[in-house]
């Protein structure tokens, strides 16, 4: 796509804002050169990667690459046989550490249960070279310092240097402290000139101190002389310093060879660092501005829901639904000046360009776009004095170029088509141009003030009218797009409200062609029908929501009644069962007593015993038929009873209706793990999980409990949607009988977390809540206990 066309819709400003989110200079440059993809396959791969980086940013925060500086020049220098100095080696070590940190970030997010396959696939290509980094940092202490133990030879040389320095200073100290020599010295100090130790001697006493003059003061009163006694020692020191530098060069050379041996891995790691910076900058921009991922469709249409211009403040911008390609390929937008027509054109163009460039778009989830081969636009005044082009000529030159290059896969945006010349000729030209563009089969939007073009959109197939709404009462635009309705000029009504006399207005009305007044009447009727339809739709929506609410309340009440009924029936049946059991025990006593009196007739004794047993069994069976068929443990009491639990046992935690594992036992309490949640519960709340344990099976099933997830993921929703999603989820948890749930809101900038904590702190169902532990998701989740 042409850069000039992208600038027309302000795509260059979007690129600049996104590039500000990148850390590296290279990623910033790539983002400033961002253009739409031509390959749908590559675009889908980019969006998949962007979606994962968006989610990972929410979960774990920003990439750990702040302050990264490219080291490719240094590495390539080593690769060609050059020696890298201290500063460059430290920069390479920093790059290696950044690569290791990035690899860990991409592979170990705060929530290990979430996977990012596309990102991990790239991370797997990164080579771990931490050994080289450690060696560089061990040897190179600063930009000017190499460690003494960088090599055995360097250690020996520096030890000898220390000895030589000490010997020289001892000799010189003897000289400056000597009463005989002291009177010839300007000061009793030792200093260095030209790399050699000297003493300051009065110029008139230079013959009294034998040695080599290395320097003099600016006044000439002081000579800096190296005494003969230390010349040999100074020579030895200088030799050692030369050896030291030679050994340092050798050490740096060896490190440079190791860098060269790993050059391909280091450079590949840097490419991935820059690539991740590029992708995550786009994700960060989307997160900050509330953008959503677009859906690409094979159908030739663009359907944007609640789309808004991304360069206008979100607090003031008005969102609109824009649909083109369903039943019509061309839309003509009319309305007053400053009403938002041009903004609508740019909003559509920017959403299409951003989506095809692998970015999230400023529109609601579910918005659909199609692949385009080009986005052409004629927006604004490109009048050129240098080329002697008038406003009309510059527009026509641009339109001619568009019509020569457009295809059925293009998007064309024309602002005030045909303007800048005689209105009648301009309207005729606009009619012909728009018809030619329509016949091409591409998608196109055009704005106009010509009433003839409104008629064109009403009469031509594949074209629809649209208008920017205007509030006549407030004499102000609302910036909302109404598709299917042409706009009125509102000139007469505005003039009337501003105080223009009725006689003047009546004369103006008489001068307007009948055809134009009829068109205004048609538009007024259409607007009234649109308002009526909108009101009907609003009432229908309200009725639907109210019906849905009442249905949910009824279903919830029915479930409560059913559960209460079954609980009552179960309790009654169990009590009856206990009575029968006592009756059986009493019958056994009777049989025992009867045995004493029937010893002489065993046959009769057996008959009595069998009869009593049968009566008890029949009664118990009859009671059992009334017990609901949900699971009833045959153990007496609640929980584990006398069962002795131990660490590692599997158990059933009735309060949350879930299996758990016992991690430790402390007195009457146990720490258990339920899924990814760890918590402490009384042992009395646990039941042994025993496959052989007898249960009474029934037909009662809690469908809410069987389908309920103990984790709610709200990442990506707006703060206003938090109460709706979380309150419904807590209600469902109550119906499912679940006591502990997890709300996954991510870290990000903390907006969702604060909204969730505010709601939980006042919610009547919430007993307590806390941030997740280190292995539960940290501050990216909230663990909630229901009362």
Coordinates of N, CA, C and O in Angstrom, one line a residue, residues 31-194:
X31 N 8.6 -0.5 13.8 CA 7.3 -0.1 14.0 C 7.0 1.2 13.2 O 5.8 1.4 12.7
X32 N 7.9 2.1 13.0 CA 7.7 3.3 12.2 C 7.6 2.9 10.7 O 7.1 3.8 9.9
X33 N 8.1 1.8 10.3 CA 8.0 1.3 8.9 C 6.9 0.3 8.7 O 6.8 -0.3 7.6
X34 N 6.0 0.1 9.7 CA 5.0 -0.9 9.7 C 4.0 -0.6 8.5 O 3.5 0.5 8.4
X35 N 3.7 -1.7 7.7 CA 2.7 -1.6 6.6 C 1.8 -2.8 6.7 O 2.2 -3.8 7.2
X36 N 0.6 -2.7 6.1 CA -0.3 -3.9 6.1 C 0.4 -5.1 5.4 O 1.1 -5.0 4.4
X37 N 0.0 -6.3 5.9 CA 0.5 -7.5 5.3 C -0.2 -7.8 4.0 O -1.4 -7.4 3.8
X38 N 0.5 -8.4 3.0 CA -0.2 -8.9 1.8 C -0.5 -10.3 1.9 O -1.4 -10.8 1.1
X39 N 0.1 -11.1 2.7 CA -0.1 -12.5 2.9 C -1.1 -12.8 4.1 O -0.8 -12.4 5.2
X40 N -2.2 -13.4 3.8 CA -3.2 -13.7 4.9 C -2.6 -14.7 5.9 O -2.9 -14.6 7.1
X41 N -1.8 -15.6 5.4 CA -1.2 -16.6 6.3 C -0.2 -15.9 7.3 O -0.3 -16.2 8.5
X42 N 0.6 -15.0 6.8 CA 1.6 -14.3 7.7 C 0.8 -13.4 8.6 O 1.2 -13.3 9.8
X43 N -0.3 -12.8 8.2 CA -1.1 -12.0 9.0 C -1.7 -12.7 10.2 O -1.7 -12.3 11.3
X44 N -2.3 -13.9 9.8 CA -2.9 -14.7 10.9 C -1.8 -15.2 11.9 O -2.1 -15.2 13.1
X45 N -0.6 -15.5 11.5 CA 0.5 -15.9 12.4 C 0.8 -14.7 13.3 O 1.0 -14.8 14.5
X46 N 0.9 -13.5 12.7 CA 1.2 -12.3 13.5 C 0.1 -12.0 14.5 O 0.4 -11.7 15.7
X47 N -1.2 -12.2 14.2 CA -2.3 -11.9 15.1 C -2.3 -13.0 16.2 O -2.6 -12.7 17.3
X48 N -2.0 -14.2 15.9 CA -1.9 -15.3 16.9 C -0.8 -14.9 17.9 O -1.0 -15.0 19.1
X49 N 0.3 -14.5 17.4 CA 1.4 -14.1 18.3 C 1.0 -12.9 19.1 O 1.3 -12.8 20.3
X50 N 0.3 -11.9 18.5 CA -0.1 -10.7 19.2 C -1.1 -11.0 20.3 O -1.0 -10.5 21.4
X51 N -2.0 -11.9 20.0 CA -3.0 -12.3 21.0 C -2.3 -12.9 22.2 O -2.7 -12.6 23.4
X52 N -1.4 -13.8 22.0 CA -0.7 -14.4 23.1 C 0.1 -13.4 23.9 O 0.2 -13.4 25.2
X53 N 0.8 -12.5 23.2 CA 1.6 -11.4 23.9 C 0.7 -10.5 24.7 O 1.0 -10.0 25.8
X54 N -0.5 -10.2 24.2 CA -1.5 -9.4 24.9 C -1.9 -10.1 26.2 O -1.9 -9.5 27.3
X55 N -2.2 -11.4 26.2 CA -2.6 -12.1 27.4 C -1.4 -12.3 28.3 O -1.6 -12.1 29.6
X56 N -0.2 -12.5 27.8 CA 1.0 -12.6 28.7 C 1.3 -11.3 29.3 O 1.7 -11.3 30.5
X57 N 1.1 -10.2 28.6 CA 1.4 -8.9 29.3 C 0.4 -8.7 30.4 O 0.8 -8.1 31.5
X58 N -0.8 -9.1 30.3 CA -1.8 -9.0 31.4 C -1.4 -9.8 32.6 O -1.5 -9.4 33.7
X59 N -0.8 -11.0 32.3 CA -0.5 -11.9 33.3 C 0.8 -11.6 34.0 O 0.9 -11.7 35.3
X60 N 1.8 -11.3 33.3 CA 3.2 -11.1 33.8 C 3.8 -9.8 33.7 O 5.0 -9.6 34.1
X61 N 3.1 -8.8 33.2 CA 3.7 -7.5 33.1 C 4.5 -7.3 31.8 O 4.5 -8.2 30.9
X62 N 5.3 -6.3 31.7 CA 6.0 -5.9 30.5 C 7.3 -6.8 30.3 O 7.8 -7.4 31.3
X63 N 7.8 -6.8 29.1 CA 9.0 -7.6 28.8 C 10.2 -7.1 29.7 O 10.4 -5.9 29.9
X64 N 11.1 -8.0 30.1 CA 12.2 -7.6 30.9 C 13.4 -7.2 30.1 O 14.5 -7.8 30.1
X65 N 13.2 -6.2 29.2 CA 14.3 -5.8 28.3 C 14.6 -4.3 28.3 O 15.2 -3.7 27.4
X66 N 14.1 -3.6 29.4 CA 14.3 -2.2 29.4 C 15.8 -1.8 29.3 O 16.6 -2.4 30.0
X67 N 16.1 -0.8 28.5 CA 17.5 -0.3 28.4 C 18.4 -1.2 27.5 O 19.6 -0.9 27.4
X68 N 17.8 -2.1 26.7 CA 18.6 -2.9 25.9 C 19.2 -2.1 24.7 O 18.5 -1.3 24.1
X69 N 20.5 -2.4 24.5 CA 21.3 -1.7 23.4 C 21.8 -2.8 22.5 O 22.4 -3.8 23.0
X70 N 21.6 -2.6 21.2 CA 22.1 -3.6 20.2 C 23.6 -3.8 20.3 O 24.4 -2.9 20.5
X71 N 24.0 -5.1 20.2 CA 25.5 -5.5 20.2 C 25.9 -6.1 18.9 O 27.0 -6.7 18.8
X72 N 25.1 -6.0 17.8 CA 25.4 -6.7 16.6 C 26.7 -6.2 16.0 O 27.5 -7.0 15.5
X73 N 27.0 -4.9 16.1 CA 28.2 -4.3 15.5 C 29.4 -4.9 16.2 O 30.4 -5.3 15.6
X74 N 29.4 -5.0 17.5 CA 30.5 -5.5 18.3 C 30.7 -7.0 18.0 O 31.8 -7.5 17.9
X75 N 29.6 -7.8 17.9 CA 29.7 -9.2 17.7 C 30.3 -9.4 16.3 O 31.1 -10.3 16.1
X76 N 29.8 -8.7 15.3 CA 30.3 -8.9 13.9 C 31.8 -8.5 13.9 O 32.5 -9.1 13.1
X77 N 32.2 -7.5 14.7 CA 33.6 -7.1 14.7 C 34.5 -8.3 15.2 O 35.5 -8.6 14.7
X78 N 34.0 -9.0 16.3 CA 34.7 -10.2 16.8 C 34.6 -11.3 15.8 O 35.6 -12.0 15.6
X79 N 33.5 -11.4 15.1 CA 33.4 -12.5 14.1 C 34.4 -12.3 13.0 O 34.8 -13.3 12.4
X80 N 34.8 -11.1 12.7 CA 35.8 -10.8 11.6 C 37.2 -10.9 12.1 O 38.1 -10.6 11.4
X81 N 37.4 -11.2 13.4 CA 38.7 -11.4 14.0 C 39.2 -10.2 14.8 O 40.3 -10.2 15.3
X82 N 38.3 -9.2 15.0 CA 38.7 -8.1 15.8 C 38.7 -8.4 17.3 O 38.1 -9.4 17.8
X83 N 39.3 -7.5 18.1 CA 39.3 -7.6 19.6 C 38.3 -6.6 20.1 O 38.3 -5.5 19.8
X84 N 37.5 -7.1 21.1 CA 36.5 -6.3 21.7 C 37.0 -5.8 23.0 O 37.6 -6.5 23.8
X85 N 36.8 -4.5 23.3 CA 37.3 -3.9 24.5 C 36.3 -4.0 25.6 O 35.2 -4.5 25.4
X86 N 36.7 -3.5 26.8 CA 35.9 -3.6 28.0 C 34.4 -3.2 27.9 O 33.5 -4.0 28.2
X87 N 34.2 -2.0 27.4 CA 32.8 -1.5 27.3 C 31.9 -2.4 26.4 O 30.8 -2.7 26.8
X88 N 32.4 -2.8 25.3 CA 31.7 -3.6 24.4 C 31.4 -5.0 24.9 O 30.3 -5.6 24.8
X89 N 32.4 -5.5 25.7 CA 32.2 -6.9 26.3 C 31.1 -6.8 27.4 O 30.3 -7.7 27.5
X90 N 31.1 -5.7 28.1 CA 30.1 -5.6 29.2 C 28.7 -5.5 28.5 O 27.7 -6.0 29.0
X91 N 28.6 -4.8 27.4 CA 27.4 -4.7 26.7 C 26.9 -6.0 26.2 O 25.7 -6.3 26.2
X92 N 27.8 -6.8 25.7 CA 27.5 -8.2 25.2 C 27.0 -9.0 26.4 O 26.0 -9.8 26.3
X93 N 27.7 -8.9 27.5 CA 27.2 -9.7 28.7 C 25.8 -9.2 29.1 O 25.0 -10.1 29.5
X94 N 25.5 -7.9 29.0 CA 24.2 -7.5 29.4 C 23.2 -8.0 28.4 O 22.1 -8.4 28.8
X95 N 23.6 -8.1 27.1 CA 22.7 -8.7 26.1 C 22.4 -10.2 26.4 O 21.2 -10.7 26.3
X96 N 23.4 -10.9 26.8 CA 23.3 -12.3 27.2 C 22.3 -12.5 28.4 O 21.5 -13.4 28.4
X97 N 22.5 -11.6 29.3 CA 21.6 -11.7 30.5 C 20.2 -11.4 30.1 O 19.2 -12.0 30.6
X98 N 20.0 -10.4 29.3 CA 18.6 -10.0 28.9 C 18.0 -11.2 28.1 O 16.8 -11.5 28.3
X99 N 18.7 -11.9 27.3 CA 18.2 -13.0 26.6 C 17.8 -14.1 27.6 O 16.7 -14.7 27.4
X100 N 18.6 -14.4 28.6 CA 18.2 -15.4 29.6 C 16.9 -15.0 30.4 O 16.1 -15.8 30.6
X101 N 16.9 -13.7 30.7 CA 15.7 -13.2 31.5 C 14.4 -13.3 30.6 O 13.4 -13.7 31.0
X102 N 14.6 -12.9 29.3 CA 13.5 -13.0 28.4 C 13.0 -14.4 28.2 O 11.8 -14.7 28.1
X103 N 13.9 -15.3 28.1 CA 13.6 -16.8 27.9 C 12.8 -17.3 29.1 O 11.8 -18.0 28.9
X104 N 13.2 -16.9 30.3 CA 12.5 -17.3 31.5 C 11.1 -16.7 31.5 O 10.1 -17.3 31.9
X105 N 11.0 -15.4 31.2 CA 9.7 -14.7 31.1 C 8.8 -15.4 30.2 O 7.6 -15.6 30.5
X106 N 9.3 -15.8 29.0 CA 8.4 -16.4 28.0 C 8.0 -17.8 28.4 O 6.9 -18.3 28.0
X107 N 8.8 -18.5 29.1 CA 8.5 -19.9 29.5 C 7.9 -20.1 30.8 O 7.2 -21.1 31.0
X108 N 8.0 -19.2 31.7 CA 7.5 -19.4 33.1 C 6.6 -18.2 33.5 O 7.0 -17.4 34.3
X109 N 5.4 -18.1 32.9 CA 4.5 -17.0 33.4 C 4.0 -17.3 34.8 O 4.2 -18.4 35.4
X110 N 3.4 -16.3 35.4 CA 2.9 -16.4 36.8 C 1.9 -17.5 36.9 O 1.8 -18.1 38.0
X111 N 1.1 -17.8 35.9 CA 0.1 -18.8 36.0 C 0.6 -20.0 35.1 O 0.5 -19.9 33.9
X112 N 1.2 -21.1 35.7 CA 1.7 -22.2 34.9 C 0.7 -22.9 34.2 O 1.0 -23.7 33.3
X113 N -0.6 -22.7 34.5 CA -1.7 -23.5 33.8 C -2.1 -22.9 32.5 O -2.9 -23.4 31.7
X114 N -1.5 -21.7 32.2 CA -1.8 -21.0 30.9 C -0.6 -21.2 30.0 O 0.5 -21.1 30.4
X115 N -0.9 -21.6 28.7 CA 0.2 -21.8 27.8 C 0.1 -20.8 26.6 O -1.0 -20.3 26.3
X116 N 1.3 -20.6 26.1 CA 1.4 -19.6 25.0 C 2.2 -20.3 23.9 O 3.4 -20.0 23.8
X117 N 1.6 -21.2 23.1 CA 2.4 -22.0 22.2 C 3.2 -21.2 21.1 O 4.3 -21.6 20.8
X118 N 2.6 -20.2 20.6 CA 3.3 -19.4 19.5 C 4.5 -18.7 20.1 O 5.6 -18.7 19.5
X119 N 4.4 -18.1 21.3 CA 5.5 -17.4 21.9 C 6.6 -18.4 22.4 O 7.8 -18.2 22.2
X120 N 6.1 -19.6 22.9 CA 7.1 -20.6 23.4 C 7.9 -21.2 22.2 O 9.0 -21.5 22.4
X121 N 7.2 -21.3 21.1 CA 7.9 -21.8 19.9 C 9.1 -20.9 19.5 O 10.2 -21.3 19.2
X122 N 8.9 -19.6 19.6 CA 10.0 -18.6 19.4 C 11.0 -18.7 20.5 O 12.2 -18.6 20.2
X123 N 10.5 -18.8 21.7 CA 11.5 -18.8 22.9 C 12.4 -20.0 22.8 O 13.6 -20.0 23.2
X124 N 11.9 -21.1 22.3 CA 12.7 -22.3 22.2 C 13.9 -22.1 21.2 O 14.9 -22.9 21.3
X125 N 13.8 -21.2 20.3 CA 14.9 -20.9 19.4 C 16.1 -20.1 20.1 O 17.2 -20.0 19.6
X126 N 15.8 -19.6 21.3 CA 16.8 -18.8 22.0 C 17.9 -19.7 22.6 O 17.5 -20.7 23.3
X127 N 19.1 -19.4 22.5 CA 20.2 -20.2 23.0 C 20.7 -19.7 24.3 O 20.9 -18.5 24.5
X128 N 20.8 -20.6 25.3 CA 21.2 -20.2 26.6 C 22.8 -20.1 26.6 O 23.4 -21.1 26.4
X129 N 23.4 -18.9 26.8 CA 24.8 -18.7 26.8 C 25.3 -18.1 28.1 O 26.1 -17.2 28.1
X130 N 24.7 -18.5 29.2 CA 25.0 -17.9 30.5 C 26.4 -18.0 30.9 O 27.0 -17.2 31.6
X131 N 27.1 -19.1 30.5 CA 28.5 -19.4 30.8 C 29.4 -18.3 30.3 O 30.3 -17.8 31.1
X132 N 29.2 -17.9 29.1 CA 30.0 -16.8 28.5 C 29.7 -15.5 29.3 O 30.7 -14.7 29.5
X133 N 28.5 -15.2 29.6 CA 28.2 -14.0 30.3 C 28.9 -13.9 31.7 O 29.5 -12.9 32.1
X134 N 28.9 -15.1 32.4 CA 29.5 -15.1 33.7 C 31.0 -14.9 33.6 O 31.6 -14.2 34.4
X135 N 31.6 -15.5 32.5 CA 33.1 -15.3 32.3 C 33.4 -13.9 32.0 O 34.4 -13.4 32.6
X136 N 32.6 -13.2 31.2 CA 32.9 -11.8 30.9 C 32.8 -11.0 32.2 O 33.7 -10.1 32.4
X137 N 31.7 -11.2 33.0 CA 31.6 -10.4 34.2 C 32.6 -10.7 35.2 O 33.0 -9.8 36.0
X138 N 33.2 -11.9 35.2 CA 34.2 -12.3 36.2 C 35.5 -11.5 35.8 O 36.3 -11.1 36.7
X139 N 35.8 -11.4 34.5 CA 37.1 -10.8 34.0 C 37.0 -9.3 33.9 O 37.9 -8.6 34.3
X140 N 35.9 -8.8 33.3 CA 35.8 -7.4 33.0 C 35.0 -6.7 34.2 O 33.8 -6.9 34.3
X141 N 35.7 -6.0 35.0 CA 35.0 -5.4 36.2 C 34.4 -4.1 35.9 O 33.4 -3.7 36.5
X142 N 34.9 -3.3 34.9 CA 34.3 -2.0 34.5 C 34.8 -1.7 33.1 O 35.6 -2.5 32.5
X143 N 34.5 -0.5 32.7 CA 34.9 -0.1 31.4 C 36.4 0.1 31.3 O 37.0 0.2 30.2
X144 N 37.1 0.3 32.5 CA 38.6 0.5 32.5 C 39.3 -0.5 33.3 O 40.6 -0.4 33.4
X145 N 38.6 -1.5 33.9 CA 39.3 -2.4 34.8 C 39.1 -3.9 34.5 O 38.0 -4.3 34.2
X146 N 40.3 -4.6 34.5 CA 40.2 -6.1 34.3 C 40.6 -6.7 35.7 O 41.5 -6.2 36.4
X147 N 39.9 -7.8 36.1 CA 40.2 -8.4 37.3 C 41.6 -8.9 37.4 O 42.2 -9.4 36.4
X148 N 42.2 -8.9 38.6 CA 43.6 -9.4 38.8 C 43.7 -10.9 38.5 O 44.7 -11.3 37.9
X149 N 42.6 -11.7 38.8 CA 42.7 -13.1 38.6 C 42.2 -13.5 37.2 O 41.8 -14.6 37.0
X150 N 42.1 -12.5 36.3 CA 41.7 -12.9 34.9 C 42.6 -14.0 34.3 O 42.1 -14.8 33.5
X151 N 43.9 -14.0 34.7 CA 44.8 -15.0 34.3 C 45.9 -15.1 35.4 O 46.2 -14.1 36.1
X152 N 46.6 -16.3 35.4 CA 47.7 -16.4 36.4 C 48.8 -15.4 36.1 O 49.4 -14.9 37.0
X153 N 49.1 -15.2 34.8 CA 50.2 -14.3 34.4 C 49.9 -12.9 34.8 O 50.7 -12.2 35.3
X154 N 48.6 -12.5 34.6 CA 48.2 -11.1 35.0 C 48.3 -10.9 36.5 O 48.8 -9.9 37.0
X155 N 48.0 -12.0 37.2 CA 48.1 -11.9 38.7 C 49.5 -11.7 39.1 O 49.9 -10.9 40.0
X156 N 50.5 -12.5 38.5 CA 51.9 -12.3 38.8 C 52.5 -11.0 38.5 O 53.2 -10.3 39.3
X157 N 52.1 -10.5 37.3 CA 52.6 -9.2 36.8 C 52.1 -8.1 37.8 O 52.9 -7.2 38.2
X158 N 50.8 -8.1 38.2 CA 50.3 -7.0 39.1 C 50.9 -7.2 40.5 O 51.1 -6.1 41.1
X159 N 51.3 -8.4 40.9 CA 51.9 -8.5 42.2 C 53.3 -7.9 42.1 O 53.7 -7.2 43.0
X160 N 54.0 -8.1 41.0 CA 55.4 -7.5 40.8 C 55.3 -6.0 40.7 O 56.2 -5.3 41.2
X161 N 54.2 -5.5 40.1 CA 54.0 -4.0 40.0 C 53.9 -3.5 41.4 O 54.4 -2.4 41.7
X162 N 53.1 -4.1 42.2 CA 52.9 -3.6 43.6 C 54.2 -3.6 44.3 O 54.5 -2.6 45.1
X163 N 55.0 -4.6 44.1 CA 56.3 -4.7 44.8 C 57.2 -3.5 44.3 O 57.9 -2.8 45.1
X164 N 57.3 -3.3 43.0 CA 58.1 -2.3 42.4 C 57.7 -0.9 42.9 O 58.5 0.0 43.2
X165 N 56.3 -0.7 42.9 CA 55.8 0.6 43.4 C 56.2 0.8 44.9 O 56.6 1.9 45.2
X166 N 56.2 -0.2 45.6 CA 56.5 -0.1 47.1 C 58.0 0.2 47.2 O 58.4 1.1 48.0
X167 N 58.9 -0.4 46.4 CA 60.3 -0.1 46.5 C 60.6 1.3 46.1 O 61.5 2.0 46.7
X168 N 60.0 1.8 45.0 CA 60.3 3.1 44.6 C 59.8 4.1 45.6 O 60.6 5.1 45.9
X169 N 58.7 3.9 46.2 CA 58.2 4.9 47.2 C 59.0 4.9 48.4 O 59.3 6.0 49.1
X170 N 59.5 3.7 48.8 CA 60.5 3.7 50.0 C 61.7 4.5 49.7 O 62.2 5.2 50.6
X171 N 62.3 4.3 48.5 CA 63.5 5.1 48.2 C 63.2 6.6 48.2 O 64.0 7.4 48.7
X172 N 62.2 7.0 47.6 CA 61.8 8.4 47.5 C 61.5 9.0 48.8 O 61.8 10.1 49.1
X173 N 60.8 8.2 49.7 CA 60.5 8.7 51.0 C 61.8 8.9 51.8 O 61.8 9.9 52.6
X174 N 62.8 8.1 51.6 CA 64.1 8.3 52.3 C 64.7 9.7 51.8 O 65.3 10.4 52.6
X175 N 64.5 9.9 50.5 CA 65.1 11.2 49.9 C 64.4 12.4 50.5 O 65.1 13.3 51.0
X176 N 63.1 12.4 50.5 CA 62.4 13.6 50.9 C 62.4 13.8 52.4 O 62.1 14.9 52.9
X177 N 62.7 12.7 53.1 CA 62.8 12.9 54.6 C 64.2 13.2 55.1 O 64.4 13.4 56.3
X178 N 65.2 13.1 54.1 CA 66.6 13.4 54.5 C 66.8 14.9 54.7 O 66.4 15.7 53.9
X179 N 67.4 15.2 55.9 CA 67.6 16.6 56.2 C 68.6 17.2 55.2 O 68.4 18.4 54.9
X180 N 69.5 16.4 54.6 CA 70.4 17.0 53.6 C 69.7 17.4 52.4 O 70.0 18.4 51.8
X181 N 68.8 16.5 51.9 CA 68.1 16.8 50.6 C 66.8 17.6 50.8 O 66.4 18.3 49.8
X182 N 66.3 17.7 51.9 CA 65.0 18.3 52.1 C 65.1 19.8 51.8 O 64.1 20.4 51.3
X183 N 66.2 20.4 52.0 CA 66.4 21.9 51.8 C 66.4 22.2 50.3 O 66.2 23.4 49.9
X184 N 66.6 21.2 49.4 CA 66.6 21.4 48.0 C 65.2 21.2 47.4 O 65.0 21.5 46.2
X185 N 64.3 20.7 48.1 CA 62.9 20.3 47.6 C 62.0 21.5 47.8 O 62.0 22.2 48.8
X186 N 61.1 21.6 46.7 CA 60.0 22.6 46.8 C 59.0 22.2 47.8 O 58.4 23.0 48.6
X187 N 58.6 20.9 47.8 CA 57.7 20.3 48.7 C 58.2 18.9 49.0 O 58.8 18.2 48.2
X188 N 57.8 18.3 50.2 CA 58.2 17.0 50.6 C 57.1 16.0 50.1 O 56.4 15.4 50.9
X189 N 57.0 15.9 48.8 CA 56.0 15.0 48.3 C 56.6 14.2 47.1 O 57.6 14.5 46.6
X190 N 55.8 13.1 46.8 CA 56.2 12.2 45.6 C 55.1 12.4 44.6 O 53.9 12.3 45.0
X191 N 55.5 12.6 43.4 CA 54.5 12.7 42.3 C 54.9 12.0 41.1 O 56.0 11.3 41.1
X192 N 54.1 12.0 40.0 CA 54.4 11.2 38.8 C 54.4 12.2 37.6 O 53.5 13.0 37.5
X193 N 55.4 12.1 36.7 CA 55.4 12.8 35.5 C 55.9 11.8 34.4 O 56.8 11.1 34.6
X194 N 55.2 11.8 33.3 CA 55.4 11.0 32.1 C 55.5 9.5 32.6 O 56.3 8.7 32.1

